[in-house]
Short mmCIF file of C-alpha atoms and ligand atoms in Angstrom, two decimals:
data_model
loop_
_atom_site.label_atom_id
_atom_site.label_comp_id
_atom_site.label_asym_id
_atom_site.label_seq_id
_atom_site.Cartn_x
_atom_site.Cartn_y
_atom_site.Cartn_z
CA UNK A 1 -91.29 -14.24 -6.29
CA UNK A 2 -90.42 -12.84 -2.85
CA UNK A 3 -88.49 -14.37 -0.04
CA UNK A 4 -87.69 -13.30 3.53
CA UNK A 5 -84.31 -11.63 4.21
CA UNK A 6 -83.78 -14.24 6.95
CA UNK A 7 -84.61 -17.46 5.06
CA UNK A 8 -84.99 -18.20 1.38
CA UNK A 9 -86.87 -21.44 1.60
CA UNK A 10 -90.36 -20.21 1.28
CA UNK A 11 -91.49 -18.15 -1.70
CA UNK A 12 -94.32 -15.67 -1.86
CA UNK A 13 -96.10 -13.88 -4.69
CA UNK A 14 -95.99 -10.10 -4.55
CA UNK A 15 -99.66 -9.76 -3.47
CA UNK A 16 -98.97 -12.22 -0.65
CA UNK A 17 -95.89 -10.17 0.47
CA UNK A 18 -97.95 -6.98 0.45
CA UNK A 19 -100.85 -8.63 2.35
CA UNK A 20 -98.55 -10.07 4.96
CA UNK A 21 -96.35 -7.09 5.44
CA UNK A 22 -93.69 -8.88 7.46
CA UNK A 23 -92.45 -12.45 7.04
CA UNK A 24 -93.21 -14.59 9.99
CA UNK A 25 -89.55 -15.27 10.73
CA UNK A 26 -89.26 -11.50 11.39
CA UNK A 27 -87.52 -10.78 8.16
CA UNK A 28 -88.57 -8.42 5.39
CA UNK A 29 -89.78 -9.44 2.00
CA UNK A 30 -87.32 -8.94 -0.82
CA UNK A 31 -87.66 -9.77 -4.58
CA UNK A 32 -85.69 -12.90 -5.52
CA UNK A 33 -84.77 -11.48 -8.89
CA UNK A 34 -84.59 -8.05 -10.31
CA UNK A 35 -85.38 -7.50 -13.97
CA UNK A 36 -82.92 -5.33 -15.79
CA UNK A 37 -83.95 -2.46 -17.99
CA UNK A 38 -82.05 -1.12 -21.06
CA UNK A 39 -81.58 2.23 -22.68
CA UNK A 40 -84.64 1.92 -24.84
CA UNK A 41 -86.77 1.37 -21.73
CA UNK A 42 -85.30 4.55 -20.23
CA UNK A 43 -85.83 6.54 -23.45
CA UNK A 44 -89.42 5.32 -23.57
CA UNK A 45 -90.06 7.01 -20.21
CA UNK A 46 -89.27 10.50 -21.58
CA UNK A 47 -92.65 10.98 -23.23
CA UNK A 48 -94.66 9.22 -20.57
CA UNK A 49 -96.49 10.90 -17.72
CA UNK A 50 -95.96 9.88 -14.07
CA UNK A 51 -98.71 7.24 -14.03
CA UNK A 52 -97.39 5.56 -17.13
CA UNK A 53 -93.88 5.60 -15.68
CA UNK A 54 -95.23 4.14 -12.48
CA UNK A 55 -96.99 1.25 -14.29
CA UNK A 56 -93.84 0.54 -16.30
CA UNK A 57 -91.78 0.14 -13.14
CA UNK A 58 -94.31 -1.54 -10.89
CA UNK A 59 -94.95 -4.21 -13.58
CA UNK A 60 -91.42 -5.41 -13.14
CA UNK A 61 -92.03 -6.15 -9.44
CA UNK A 62 -95.77 -6.78 -8.95
CA UNK A 63 -96.03 -9.55 -11.58
CA UNK A 64 -99.31 -10.97 -10.18
CA UNK A 65 -101.08 -7.72 -10.76
CA UNK A 66 -102.30 -7.10 -14.36
CA UNK A 67 -101.17 -3.81 -16.06
CA UNK A 68 -104.75 -2.74 -16.00
CA UNK A 69 -105.03 -3.40 -12.26
CA UNK A 70 -101.78 -1.45 -11.68
CA UNK A 71 -102.93 1.40 -13.90
CA UNK A 72 -106.20 1.54 -11.87
CA UNK A 73 -104.24 1.69 -8.54
CA UNK A 74 -101.80 4.29 -9.79
CA UNK A 75 -104.48 6.58 -11.32
CA UNK A 76 -106.42 6.44 -8.02
CA UNK A 77 -103.32 7.20 -5.98
CA UNK A 78 -101.94 10.15 -8.00
CA UNK A 79 -105.12 11.92 -8.84
CA UNK A 80 -104.84 15.56 -9.83
CA UNK A 81 -106.96 16.66 -6.88
CA UNK A 82 -104.55 14.91 -4.46
CA UNK A 83 -101.33 15.96 -6.23
CA UNK A 84 -102.08 19.35 -7.93
CA UNK A 85 -99.54 20.52 -10.47
CA UNK A 86 -97.99 19.20 -13.61
CA UNK A 87 -96.48 16.03 -11.94
CA UNK A 88 -96.76 14.34 -8.54
CA UNK A 89 -92.96 14.44 -8.39
CA UNK A 90 -91.66 17.49 -10.26
CA UNK A 91 -87.96 18.25 -10.74
CA UNK A 92 -86.77 21.77 -10.14
CA UNK A 93 -83.40 22.65 -11.60
CA UNK A 94 -81.16 24.91 -9.52
CA UNK A 95 -78.42 24.76 -12.21
CA UNK A 96 -77.34 22.30 -14.88
CA UNK A 97 -75.70 20.08 -12.25
CA UNK A 98 -78.12 20.24 -9.33
CA UNK A 99 -81.77 19.33 -9.42
CA UNK A 100 -84.45 19.06 -6.73
CA UNK A 101 -86.93 16.25 -6.82
CA UNK A 102 -89.89 17.62 -4.86
CA UNK A 103 -91.82 14.78 -3.32
CA UNK A 104 -94.15 16.86 -1.18
CA UNK A 105 -97.00 17.94 -3.40
CA UNK A 106 -99.41 15.35 -2.05
CA UNK A 107 -102.24 15.73 0.52
CA UNK A 108 -99.93 15.96 3.63
CA UNK A 109 -96.99 17.89 2.22
CA UNK A 110 -94.38 15.18 2.91
CA UNK A 111 -92.94 12.45 0.79
CA UNK A 112 -94.77 9.68 2.64
CA UNK A 113 -97.82 10.43 0.40
CA UNK A 114 -95.91 9.09 -2.62
CA UNK A 115 -96.18 5.53 -1.12
CA UNK A 116 -99.09 5.82 1.26
CA UNK A 117 -101.47 6.95 -1.42
CA UNK A 118 -100.56 3.87 -3.52
CA UNK A 119 -100.38 1.28 -0.70
CA UNK A 120 -104.18 1.17 0.03
CA UNK A 121 -105.30 0.23 -3.56
CA UNK A 122 -102.35 -2.23 -3.78
CA UNK A 123 -103.35 -3.77 -0.49
CA UNK A 124 -107.02 -3.89 -1.40
CA UNK A 125 -106.16 -5.69 -4.60
CA UNK A 126 -103.81 -7.99 -2.72
CA UNK A 127 -106.55 -8.96 -0.19
CA UNK A 128 -108.99 -9.58 -3.02
CA UNK A 129 -106.48 -11.83 -4.76
CA UNK A 130 -105.60 -13.70 -1.59
CA UNK A 131 -109.35 -14.14 -0.80
CA UNK A 132 -108.83 -12.49 2.58
CA UNK A 133 -112.12 -11.18 3.76
CA UNK A 134 -111.48 -10.02 7.28
CA UNK A 135 -111.68 -6.33 7.94
CA UNK A 136 -108.11 -4.87 8.03
CA UNK A 137 -107.14 -2.74 10.92
CA UNK A 138 -104.11 -0.60 10.02
CA UNK A 139 -102.27 0.31 13.30
CA UNK A 140 -99.74 3.24 13.10
CA UNK A 141 -97.49 4.75 15.64
CA UNK A 142 -96.23 8.04 14.28
CA UNK A 143 -93.73 10.73 15.06
CA UNK A 144 -95.77 13.03 12.83
CA UNK A 145 -95.64 12.49 9.14
CA UNK A 146 -96.54 8.82 8.71
CA UNK A 147 -99.76 9.15 10.77
CA UNK A 148 -101.33 11.87 8.67
CA UNK A 149 -100.20 10.24 5.38
CA UNK A 150 -101.71 6.87 6.49
CA UNK A 151 -104.95 8.57 7.52
CA UNK A 152 -105.19 10.25 4.15
CA UNK A 153 -104.29 7.14 2.22
CA UNK A 154 -106.63 4.85 4.01
CA UNK A 155 -109.64 7.15 4.69
CA UNK A 156 -112.88 5.69 3.45
CA UNK A 157 -111.13 2.63 1.87
CA UNK A 158 -113.75 -0.13 2.03
CA UNK A 159 -112.86 -3.03 4.32
CA UNK A 160 -110.14 -1.14 6.16
CA UNK A 161 -109.88 0.97 9.26
CA UNK A 162 -106.98 2.91 10.52
CA UNK A 163 -105.97 3.72 14.09
CA UNK A 164 -103.16 6.16 14.65
CA UNK A 165 -101.31 6.77 17.90
CA UNK A 166 -99.20 9.95 18.24
CA UNK A 167 -97.18 11.12 21.20
CA UNK A 168 -99.47 13.68 22.87
CA UNK A 169 -97.53 16.93 22.98
CA UNK A 170 -94.71 15.44 20.95
CA UNK A 171 -95.60 16.46 17.41
CA UNK A 172 -95.50 19.83 15.65
CA UNK A 173 -98.65 21.98 15.83
CA UNK A 174 -99.30 21.50 12.06
CA UNK A 175 -98.92 17.79 12.40
CA UNK A 176 -101.32 17.71 15.43
CA UNK A 177 -103.89 19.79 13.66
CA UNK A 178 -103.60 17.69 10.54
CA UNK A 179 -104.33 14.51 12.51
CA UNK A 180 -107.04 15.69 14.98
CA UNK A 181 -109.13 17.23 12.19
CA UNK A 182 -108.95 14.12 9.96
CA UNK A 183 -112.18 13.34 8.18
CA UNK A 184 -113.29 9.90 6.97
CA UNK A 185 -115.71 7.22 8.24
CA UNK A 186 -112.96 4.68 9.22
CA UNK A 187 -110.26 6.73 10.89
CA UNK A 188 -109.25 6.94 14.60
CA UNK A 189 -106.55 9.12 16.14
CA UNK A 190 -105.43 8.79 19.70
CA UNK A 191 -102.84 10.74 21.58
CA UNK A 192 -100.54 8.78 23.90
CA UNK A 193 -99.18 10.24 27.05
CA UNK A 194 -95.60 9.39 26.26
CA UNK A 195 -93.05 9.79 23.52
CA UNK A 196 -92.82 8.22 20.11
CA UNK A 197 -90.91 5.22 21.37
CA UNK A 198 -93.74 4.56 23.89
CA UNK A 199 -96.35 4.70 21.16
CA UNK A 200 -94.23 2.47 18.90
CA UNK A 201 -93.61 -0.06 21.72
CA UNK A 202 -97.36 -0.09 22.56
CA UNK A 203 -98.25 -0.82 18.87
CA UNK A 204 -95.67 -3.53 18.57
CA UNK A 205 -97.15 -5.18 21.76
CA UNK A 206 -100.66 -5.03 20.37
CA UNK A 207 -99.36 -6.71 17.14
CA UNK A 208 -97.72 -9.47 19.04
CA UNK A 209 -100.52 -10.08 21.55
CA UNK A 210 -101.67 -13.63 20.85
CA UNK A 211 -104.80 -13.42 23.05
CA UNK A 212 -105.94 -10.36 21.20
CA UNK A 213 -105.20 -11.96 17.84
CA UNK A 214 -107.67 -14.77 18.64
CA UNK A 215 -110.37 -12.31 19.66
CA UNK A 216 -109.71 -10.35 16.52
CA UNK A 217 -110.06 -13.45 14.39
CA UNK A 218 -113.32 -14.32 16.01
CA UNK A 219 -114.63 -10.86 15.13
CA UNK A 220 -113.24 -11.15 11.49
CA UNK A 221 -110.55 -8.48 12.01
CA UNK A 222 -106.84 -8.59 11.04
CA UNK A 223 -104.09 -6.16 11.89
CA UNK A 224 -101.82 -4.78 9.28
CA UNK A 225 -99.10 -2.19 9.23
CA UNK A 226 -98.53 0.81 7.05
CA UNK A 227 -94.89 1.43 7.84
CA UNK A 228 -92.01 1.10 5.41
CA UNK A 229 -91.17 -2.54 6.10
CA UNK A 230 -94.12 -3.38 3.87
CA UNK A 231 -92.98 -4.08 0.25
CA UNK A 232 -96.12 -2.21 -0.89
CA UNK A 233 -94.73 0.91 0.56
CA UNK A 234 -91.25 0.57 -0.76
CA UNK A 235 -92.02 -0.30 -4.37
CA UNK A 236 -93.91 2.88 -5.23
CA UNK A 237 -90.77 4.89 -4.32
CA UNK A 238 -88.62 3.20 -6.96
CA UNK A 239 -90.72 5.01 -9.54
CA UNK A 240 -89.68 8.51 -8.78
CA UNK A 241 -86.02 7.78 -9.20
CA UNK A 242 -86.70 6.74 -12.83
CA UNK A 243 -89.13 9.58 -13.25
CA UNK A 244 -86.47 12.20 -12.21
CA UNK A 245 -84.01 10.57 -14.67
CA UNK A 246 -86.61 10.79 -17.44
CA UNK A 247 -87.23 14.41 -16.62
CA UNK A 248 -83.51 15.30 -16.83
CA UNK A 249 -83.30 13.55 -20.22
CA UNK A 250 -86.39 15.37 -21.36
CA UNK A 251 -84.83 18.70 -20.43
CA UNK A 252 -81.56 17.76 -22.14
CA UNK A 253 -79.55 18.00 -18.96
CA UNK A 254 -78.32 14.44 -19.50
CA UNK A 255 -78.16 11.84 -22.32
CA UNK A 256 -79.62 8.41 -22.04
CA UNK A 257 -77.21 6.16 -20.16
CA UNK A 258 -75.35 9.00 -18.46
CA UNK A 259 -74.85 8.56 -14.70
CA UNK A 260 -76.40 10.77 -12.08
CA UNK A 261 -76.13 10.86 -8.28
CA UNK A 262 -78.95 11.11 -5.72
CA UNK A 263 -78.81 12.70 -2.33
CA UNK A 264 -81.39 11.40 0.12
CA UNK A 265 -82.35 12.67 3.61
CA UNK A 266 -82.59 9.35 5.43
CA UNK A 267 -84.31 7.96 8.47
CA UNK A 268 -85.64 4.37 8.16
CA UNK A 269 -83.56 3.83 4.93
CA UNK A 270 -86.72 3.27 2.84
CA UNK A 271 -86.37 6.17 0.42
CA UNK A 272 -82.71 5.63 -0.40
CA UNK A 273 -83.14 1.93 -0.64
CA UNK A 274 -85.71 2.50 -3.37
CA UNK A 275 -82.89 4.36 -5.13
CA UNK A 276 -80.73 1.29 -4.76
CA UNK A 277 -83.43 -0.88 -6.30
CA UNK A 278 -83.57 1.53 -9.26
CA UNK A 279 -79.83 1.19 -9.60
CA UNK A 280 -79.97 -2.65 -9.47
CA UNK A 281 -82.53 -2.48 -12.23
CA UNK A 282 -80.06 -0.66 -14.43
CA UNK A 283 -80.92 3.03 -13.83
CA UNK A 284 -77.58 4.80 -14.42
CA UNK A 285 -76.86 5.86 -10.78
CA UNK A 286 -73.37 6.80 -9.65
CA UNK A 287 -73.58 7.45 -5.98
CA UNK A 288 -76.34 7.30 -3.50
CA UNK A 289 -75.55 9.87 -0.88
CA UNK A 290 -77.10 9.19 2.47
CA UNK A 291 -77.75 12.26 4.55
CA UNK A 292 -78.44 12.05 8.31
CA UNK A 293 -78.99 14.66 11.10
CA UNK A 294 -77.31 14.49 14.50
CA UNK A 295 -78.72 10.96 14.81
CA UNK A 296 -75.83 9.76 12.65
CA UNK A 297 -75.95 6.04 13.16
CA UNK A 298 -76.11 5.47 9.38
CA UNK A 299 -73.15 7.72 8.63
CA UNK A 300 -71.08 5.79 11.11
CA UNK A 301 -72.29 2.46 9.66
CA UNK A 302 -71.73 3.32 6.07
CA UNK A 303 -68.27 4.59 6.96
CA UNK A 304 -67.11 1.79 9.21
CA UNK A 305 -69.41 -1.25 8.77
CA UNK A 306 -70.22 -1.05 12.46
CA UNK A 307 -73.87 -0.43 13.27
CA UNK A 308 -74.40 0.72 16.85
CA UNK A 309 -77.58 1.95 18.26
CA UNK A 310 -76.19 2.29 21.76
CA UNK A 311 -75.86 6.06 21.64
CA UNK A 312 -77.70 9.24 22.57
CA UNK A 313 -80.99 9.96 20.84
CA UNK A 314 -81.36 13.57 19.74
CA UNK A 315 -84.58 15.41 19.07
CA UNK A 316 -83.80 17.62 16.04
CA UNK A 317 -85.50 20.07 13.75
CA UNK A 318 -85.67 17.38 11.09
CA UNK A 319 -87.69 15.03 13.31
CA UNK A 320 -88.67 12.55 10.58
CA UNK A 321 -85.07 11.42 10.55
CA UNK A 322 -84.68 11.09 14.30
CA UNK A 323 -84.21 7.35 14.32
CA UNK A 324 -81.67 4.90 15.73
CA UNK A 325 -82.76 1.67 14.06
CA UNK A 326 -83.17 1.94 10.24
CA UNK A 327 -85.26 -1.12 9.48
CA UNK A 328 -84.86 -1.17 5.73
CA UNK A 329 -81.04 -1.57 6.00
CA UNK A 330 -81.82 -5.27 6.42
CA UNK A 331 -82.87 -5.40 2.79
CA UNK A 332 -79.67 -3.74 1.68
CA UNK A 333 -77.61 -6.26 3.57
CA UNK A 334 -79.50 -9.06 1.95
CA UNK A 335 -78.75 -7.84 -1.54
CA UNK A 336 -75.17 -6.83 -0.89
CA UNK A 337 -74.44 -10.29 0.39
CA UNK A 338 -76.10 -11.88 -2.69
CA UNK A 339 -78.91 -13.28 -0.52
CA UNK A 340 -76.92 -14.61 2.44
CA UNK A 341 -79.90 -14.89 4.74
CA UNK A 342 -77.86 -16.65 7.42
CA UNK A 343 -75.46 -13.72 7.74
CA UNK A 344 -78.41 -11.24 7.70
CA UNK A 345 -80.21 -13.22 10.47
CA UNK A 346 -76.99 -13.24 12.53
CA UNK A 347 -76.53 -9.47 12.31
CA UNK A 348 -80.18 -8.75 13.07
CA UNK A 349 -79.98 -11.03 16.08
CA UNK A 350 -76.99 -9.16 17.32
CA UNK A 351 -78.84 -5.87 16.78
CA UNK A 352 -81.76 -7.18 18.84
CA UNK A 353 -79.64 -8.51 21.62
CA UNK A 354 -76.56 -6.22 21.80
CA UNK A 355 -77.82 -3.21 19.86
CA UNK A 356 -75.00 -3.54 17.43
CA UNK A 357 -73.43 -5.54 14.69
CA UNK A 358 -70.42 -5.48 12.43
CA UNK A 359 -70.38 -6.54 8.85
CA UNK A 360 -67.43 -8.12 6.92
CA UNK A 361 -65.02 -6.05 4.87
CA UNK A 362 -66.08 -7.39 1.57
CA UNK A 363 -69.67 -6.41 2.12
CA UNK A 364 -68.62 -3.00 3.46
CA UNK A 365 -66.57 -2.39 0.24
CA UNK A 366 -69.48 -3.29 -1.88
CA UNK A 367 -71.76 -0.88 0.03
CA UNK A 368 -69.13 1.91 -0.19
CA UNK A 369 -68.81 1.47 -3.95
CA UNK A 370 -72.37 2.87 -4.15
CA UNK A 371 -73.09 4.75 -1.02
CA UNK A 372 -71.57 7.82 0.54
CA UNK A 373 -72.72 9.15 3.90
CA UNK A 374 -72.56 12.39 5.85
CA UNK A 375 -74.47 14.13 8.56
CA UNK A 376 -75.41 17.71 9.58
CA UNK A 377 -76.46 19.24 12.92
CA UNK A 378 -79.30 21.61 13.67
CA UNK A 379 -77.29 24.82 13.68
CA UNK A 380 -75.76 23.92 10.19
CA UNK A 381 -79.26 23.02 8.94
CA UNK A 382 -80.64 26.46 9.78
CA UNK A 383 -77.58 28.06 8.17
CA UNK A 384 -78.06 25.93 5.12
CA UNK A 385 -81.67 26.97 4.69
CA UNK A 386 -80.57 30.60 4.86
CA UNK A 387 -77.66 30.03 2.41
CA UNK A 388 -79.73 28.16 -0.12
CA UNK A 389 -82.32 30.96 -0.08
CA UNK A 390 -79.69 33.64 -0.37
CA UNK A 391 -77.77 31.95 -3.19
CA UNK A 392 -80.59 30.33 -5.17
CA UNK A 393 -83.86 31.95 -4.03
CA UNK A 394 -85.09 28.37 -3.16
CA UNK A 395 -86.75 27.74 0.10
CA UNK A 396 -86.21 24.23 1.53
CA UNK A 397 -87.46 22.45 4.69
CA UNK A 398 -84.98 21.20 7.35
CA UNK A 399 -84.87 17.57 6.00
CA UNK A 400 -83.97 18.84 2.53
CA UNK A 401 -81.46 21.22 4.04
CA UNK A 402 -79.72 18.36 5.71
CA UNK A 403 -79.33 16.67 2.34
CA UNK A 404 -78.09 19.85 0.82
CA UNK A 405 -75.44 20.37 3.40
CA UNK A 406 -74.24 16.87 2.96
CA UNK A 407 -74.18 17.22 -0.75
CA UNK A 408 -71.99 20.31 -0.51
CA UNK A 409 -69.70 18.38 1.71
CA UNK A 410 -69.62 15.40 -0.65
CA UNK A 411 -68.66 17.68 -3.63
CA UNK A 412 -65.96 19.19 -1.62
CA UNK A 413 -64.51 15.95 -0.39
CA UNK A 414 -64.75 14.03 -3.63
CA UNK A 415 -64.54 16.65 -6.42
CA UNK A 416 -67.25 14.57 -8.11
CA UNK A 417 -69.26 16.83 -10.39
CA UNK A 418 -71.76 14.22 -11.66
CA UNK A 419 -75.20 15.80 -12.25
CA UNK A 420 -77.08 15.34 -9.02
CA UNK A 421 -80.64 15.02 -7.88
CA UNK A 422 -81.38 16.12 -4.34
CA UNK A 423 -84.47 14.43 -2.99
CA UNK A 424 -86.67 16.93 -1.17
CA UNK A 425 -88.91 15.22 1.36
CA UNK A 426 -91.11 17.89 2.90
CA UNK A 427 -92.69 21.26 2.08
CA UNK A 428 -91.08 24.15 3.92
CA UNK A 429 -94.59 25.16 5.12
CA UNK A 430 -94.70 21.96 7.18
CA UNK A 431 -91.75 22.95 9.23
CA UNK A 432 -92.31 26.71 9.11
CA UNK A 433 -90.89 27.58 12.45
CA UNK A 434 -87.37 26.44 11.58
CA UNK A 435 -87.62 27.84 8.08
CA UNK A 436 -88.74 31.26 9.30
CA UNK A 437 -85.98 31.25 11.84
CA UNK A 438 -83.49 30.69 9.11
CA UNK A 439 -84.90 33.19 6.71
CA UNK A 440 -85.13 36.10 9.06
CA UNK A 441 -83.41 35.35 12.29
CA UNK A 442 -85.19 34.71 15.51
CA UNK A 443 -89.01 35.03 15.31
CA UNK A 444 -90.56 36.54 18.39
CA UNK A 445 -93.84 38.01 17.13
CA UNK A 446 -95.45 34.86 15.57
CA UNK A 447 -98.11 33.52 17.94
CA UNK A 448 -99.99 31.10 15.83
CA UNK A 449 -99.34 28.43 13.28
CA UNK A 450 -101.41 30.24 10.69
CA UNK A 451 -99.54 33.54 11.24
CA UNK A 452 -96.38 31.61 10.64
CA UNK A 453 -97.74 30.11 7.31
CA UNK A 454 -98.71 33.67 6.21
CA UNK A 455 -95.40 35.06 7.11
CA UNK A 456 -93.64 32.29 5.14
CA UNK A 457 -95.90 32.90 2.16
CA UNK A 458 -95.00 36.52 2.16
CA UNK A 459 -91.32 35.81 2.67
CA UNK A 460 -91.17 33.26 -0.19
CA UNK A 461 -93.83 34.44 -2.55
CA UNK A 462 -95.15 30.92 -2.63
CA UNK A 463 -98.81 30.12 -1.90
CA UNK A 464 -99.65 28.24 1.30
CA UNK A 465 -100.57 24.59 0.35
CA UNK A 466 -104.37 24.44 0.26
CA UNK A 467 -104.78 21.58 2.69
CA UNK A 468 -102.83 23.53 5.32
CA UNK A 469 -104.82 26.69 4.77
CA UNK A 470 -108.02 24.67 5.19
CA UNK A 471 -106.92 23.39 8.57
CA UNK A 472 -107.90 26.70 9.97
CA UNK A 473 -111.56 26.17 9.41
CA UNK A 474 -111.76 22.45 10.24
CA UNK A 475 -113.25 21.23 13.43
CA UNK A 476 -111.44 19.00 15.78
CA UNK A 477 -112.86 15.47 15.47
CA UNK A 478 -110.39 13.32 17.46
CA UNK A 479 -109.88 14.30 21.09
CA UNK A 480 -108.97 10.89 22.61
CA UNK A 481 -105.87 10.66 24.73
CA UNK A 482 -104.70 7.68 26.60
CA UNK A 483 -101.85 6.46 28.85
CA UNK A 484 -99.25 4.34 27.20
CA UNK A 485 -100.48 1.24 29.12
CA UNK A 486 -104.04 1.83 27.91
CA UNK A 487 -103.41 1.56 24.15
CA UNK A 488 -104.67 -2.05 23.84
CA UNK A 489 -107.75 -1.08 25.75
CA UNK A 490 -108.26 1.81 23.39
CA UNK A 491 -108.06 -0.50 20.39
CA UNK A 492 -110.56 -2.88 21.86
CA UNK A 493 -112.92 -0.07 22.64
CA UNK A 494 -112.65 1.31 19.13
CA UNK A 495 -113.33 -2.07 17.56
CA UNK A 496 -116.12 -2.93 20.05
CA UNK A 497 -114.42 -6.14 21.26
C1 LIG B 501 -89.96 9.80 6.62
C2 LIG B 501 -89.17 10.95 6.19
C3 LIG B 501 -87.83 10.92 5.88
C4 LIG B 501 -87.06 9.67 6.06
O1 LIG B 501 -87.34 8.69 5.06
P1 LIG B 501 -86.93 7.19 5.23
O2 LIG B 501 -87.59 6.47 4.07
O3 LIG B 501 -87.48 6.72 6.55
O4 LIG B 501 -85.41 7.10 5.19
C5 LIG B 501 -87.24 12.07 5.53
N1 LIG B 501 -87.85 13.27 5.46
C6 LIG B 501 -89.19 13.41 5.73
C7 LIG B 501 -89.78 14.73 5.64
C8 LIG B 501 -89.87 12.25 6.08
O5 LIG B 501 -91.25 12.38 6.39
#
């Protein structure tokens, strides 16, 4: 059963937690108990494919879904045509001690696909089980990656519609093209004249609008969210930590039971938290290394126990990590304090009111026994992409480069030579401008996104991901743009209210 991080009195089944998204006390759903796995479970994963591994893990958390239902969801999510290649989450070994877990082989070339392809079938199943028959309206505010991944995940899913708001002029050209050419009978994309925070604030206001909620209910609509506070988005991410471990055993880099570290480029703390769940389940994880860019609020917190969002916000070349409030940290605090929902509520209230909180020493020590944190600025990120390419012939995107730089730093500081998996969250093609700049100095002659892709393909010898290549011939479908105060009006118009 699941409870809210802010009060343990009410219990929810997993399908209920997924259908609701957020608890009504403002907390996040967390599992009350976590089932431990043993060595024979780990060994059994070696010969399984990704879908089988996924069912084995998901079963431990989604106990009100049958194994057949889970297999159905998983097979639909990780279809070969969506994730071409031998595995949806392949591991590339740089040397016997460093391995890259590539999570960007899905439809939108960023790791959000790993969860956003599985969330729609899990949610469909949950609604069915909960006998909810309103049409679900997924509202998304995106800084770039989530919007496209949600559009791909929810396109043409019966009983659901998706409306994405992106900052007009505030996303990369590839991200913009990916969204405005989106096909599907149930998708809407709207540019907002403003920045990501404006879009996000607008979406939150729409969610909390009581009047609108009543009108929606009359029309048999219900809002839902696709962002990473939903348990249905977090739980699919636990799988690839186990899968990476199984792959390393399979390739004889490690023996069953041997510890490995993970380095994770972190924003909202969803990805790395999934690694922590894997560890709580008994996956032999040594350290979880949390990598941030110049927005290093998490580095400071993990080092000092003081979370403080009152600071400058930087726009960086790893934009998916440009974030000052990492929502999923709340779940970590819950588990670290052994479910002290009162303490968690207090800290979250302080965060909402003062923009900061400070945890106790004991909790900090517990966190630091697992987590290590570091950060890396843009200049170093570019340098790192160049160095990694020069030394290993591997091309990584800026988010992955941030993780790599922090990993180098960690090894230097700690002398820890535990085999390590570096979690790679985006294809270098998706952030081609920074990557090209790193590989061959300043670029002056590139004047279209497609030229840049070609250039990168030549430089790396890697093929351009097919969905990106196809963007060139797609027609623009979504041209709507609105002012930030017009977002609610836009939603009403789309839904015909
Ligand atoms: C979303 C995203 C991240 C951050 O992941 P969190 O789960 O929010 O910590 C990192 N890299 C890329 C490319 C992303 O899209």
